[in-house]
Coordinates of C-alpha atoms in Angstrom, one line a residue:
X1 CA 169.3 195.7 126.7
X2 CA 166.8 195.8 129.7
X3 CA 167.1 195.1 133.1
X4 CA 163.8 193.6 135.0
X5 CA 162.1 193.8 138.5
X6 CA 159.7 192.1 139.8
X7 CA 157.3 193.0 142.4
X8 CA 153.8 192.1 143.9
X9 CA 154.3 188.7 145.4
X10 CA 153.6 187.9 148.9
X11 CA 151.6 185.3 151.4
X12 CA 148.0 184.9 150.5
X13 CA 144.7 182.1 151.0
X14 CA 143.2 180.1 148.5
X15 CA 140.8 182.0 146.8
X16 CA 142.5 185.5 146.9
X17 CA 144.4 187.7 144.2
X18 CA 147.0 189.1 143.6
X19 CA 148.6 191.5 141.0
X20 CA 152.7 190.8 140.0
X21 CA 154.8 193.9 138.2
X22 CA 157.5 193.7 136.0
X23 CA 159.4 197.1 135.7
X24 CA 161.6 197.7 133.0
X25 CA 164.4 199.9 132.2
X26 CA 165.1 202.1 129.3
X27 CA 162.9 203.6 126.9
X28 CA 162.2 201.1 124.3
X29 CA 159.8 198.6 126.6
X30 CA 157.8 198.1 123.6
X31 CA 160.1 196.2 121.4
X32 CA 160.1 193.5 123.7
X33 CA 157.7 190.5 124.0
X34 CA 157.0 189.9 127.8
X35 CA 156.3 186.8 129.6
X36 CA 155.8 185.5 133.2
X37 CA 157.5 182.0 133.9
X38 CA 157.5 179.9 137.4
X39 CA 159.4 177.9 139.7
X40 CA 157.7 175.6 142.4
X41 CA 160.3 174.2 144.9
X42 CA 161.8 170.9 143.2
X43 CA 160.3 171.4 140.1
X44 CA 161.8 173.2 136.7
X45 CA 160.9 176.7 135.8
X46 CA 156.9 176.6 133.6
X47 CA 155.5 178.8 131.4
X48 CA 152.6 181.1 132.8
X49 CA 151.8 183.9 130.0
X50 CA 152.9 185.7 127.2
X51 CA 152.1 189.1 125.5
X52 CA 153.2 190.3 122.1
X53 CA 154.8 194.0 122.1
X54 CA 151.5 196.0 121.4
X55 CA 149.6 193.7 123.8
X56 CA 147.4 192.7 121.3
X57 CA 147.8 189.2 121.7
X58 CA 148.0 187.2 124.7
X59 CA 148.6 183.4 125.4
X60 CA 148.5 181.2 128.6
X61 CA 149.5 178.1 130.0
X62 CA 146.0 175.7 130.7
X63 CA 146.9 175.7 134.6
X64 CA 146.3 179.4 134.4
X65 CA 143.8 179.9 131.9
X66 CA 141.0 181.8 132.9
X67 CA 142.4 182.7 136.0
X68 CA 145.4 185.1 135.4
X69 CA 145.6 187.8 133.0
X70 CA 148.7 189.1 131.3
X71 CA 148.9 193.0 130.6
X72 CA 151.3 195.7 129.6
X73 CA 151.5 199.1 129.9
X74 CA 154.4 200.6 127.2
X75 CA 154.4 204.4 128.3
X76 CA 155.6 203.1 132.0
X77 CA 157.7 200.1 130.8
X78 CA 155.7 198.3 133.7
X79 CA 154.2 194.3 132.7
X80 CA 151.4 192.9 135.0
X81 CA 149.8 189.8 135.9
X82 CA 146.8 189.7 137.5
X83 CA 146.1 186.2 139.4
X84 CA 142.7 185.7 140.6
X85 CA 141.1 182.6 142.3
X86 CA 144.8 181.7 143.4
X87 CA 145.4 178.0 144.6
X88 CA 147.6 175.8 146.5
X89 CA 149.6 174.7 143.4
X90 CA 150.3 178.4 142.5
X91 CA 152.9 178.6 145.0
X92 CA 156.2 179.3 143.2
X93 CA 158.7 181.7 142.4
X94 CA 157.4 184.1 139.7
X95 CA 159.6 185.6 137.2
X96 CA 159.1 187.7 134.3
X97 CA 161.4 187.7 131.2
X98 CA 161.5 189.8 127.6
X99 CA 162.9 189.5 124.5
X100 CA 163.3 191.7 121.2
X101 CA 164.1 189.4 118.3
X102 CA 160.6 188.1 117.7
X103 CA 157.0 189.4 117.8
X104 CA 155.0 186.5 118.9
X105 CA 151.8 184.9 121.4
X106 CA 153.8 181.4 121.0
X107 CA 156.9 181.9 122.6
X108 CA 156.3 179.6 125.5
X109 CA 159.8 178.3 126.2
X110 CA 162.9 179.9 128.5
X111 CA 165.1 180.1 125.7
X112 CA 163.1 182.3 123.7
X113 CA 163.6 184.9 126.1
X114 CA 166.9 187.0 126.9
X115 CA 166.1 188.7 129.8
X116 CA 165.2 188.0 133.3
X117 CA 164.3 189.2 136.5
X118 CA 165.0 188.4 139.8
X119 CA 161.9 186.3 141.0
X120 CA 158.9 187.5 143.7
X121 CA 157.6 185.0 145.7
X122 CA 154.2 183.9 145.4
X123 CA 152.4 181.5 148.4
X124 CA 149.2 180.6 148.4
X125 CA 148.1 178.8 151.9
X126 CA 145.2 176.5 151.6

């Protein structure tokens, strides 16, 4: 089992970056697959990104391609996602989420992942 936090979000204008961190506990951070999913007010819960356990492969969503860039590092349990060039439409409740029963780039859904974290706000003012 791991338990995830989410940090890095805040208020920020078009055009601006920002980095998102996804701390996990225990000691076995690199079994899991991690992703990044988000919630705009009134809207469900998207996919963003997705990274396999070693971090070899990585795999976005179109509305982020190019833009944001999924990382891990597995000797501090931490996840990241860097969002550059940050728009409007990005504004949303980011949350990060792991699983351990597949190694995959293609798990794009919420119910192929276990674990969640809390959410950190991300708005982007235009």
């Amino acid at each position: 089992q791991v338990q995830l936090v989410e940090s890095g979000g805040g208020l920020v204008q078009a055009g601006d970056s920002l980095r998102l961190s996804c701390a996990a506990s225990g000691h076995t951070f690199g079994t899991y697959i991690m992703a990044w999913f988000r919630q705009a007010p009134g809207q469900e819960r998207e996919f963003v990104a997705t990274i396999t356990r070693s971090g070899e492969k990585t795999y976005y969503a179109d509305s982020v391609k190019g833009r944001f860039t999924i990382s891990r590092d597995n000797a501090k349990g931490t996840g990241f996602l860097q969002m550059n060039s940050l728009k409007p439409e990005d504004t949303a409740v980011y949350y990060c989420a792991a699983d351990q029963r597949w190694d995959t780039d293609r798990a794009v859904r919420e119910f192929e992942y276990t674990y969640w974290g809390q959410g950190t706000q991300v708005t982007v003012s235009s």
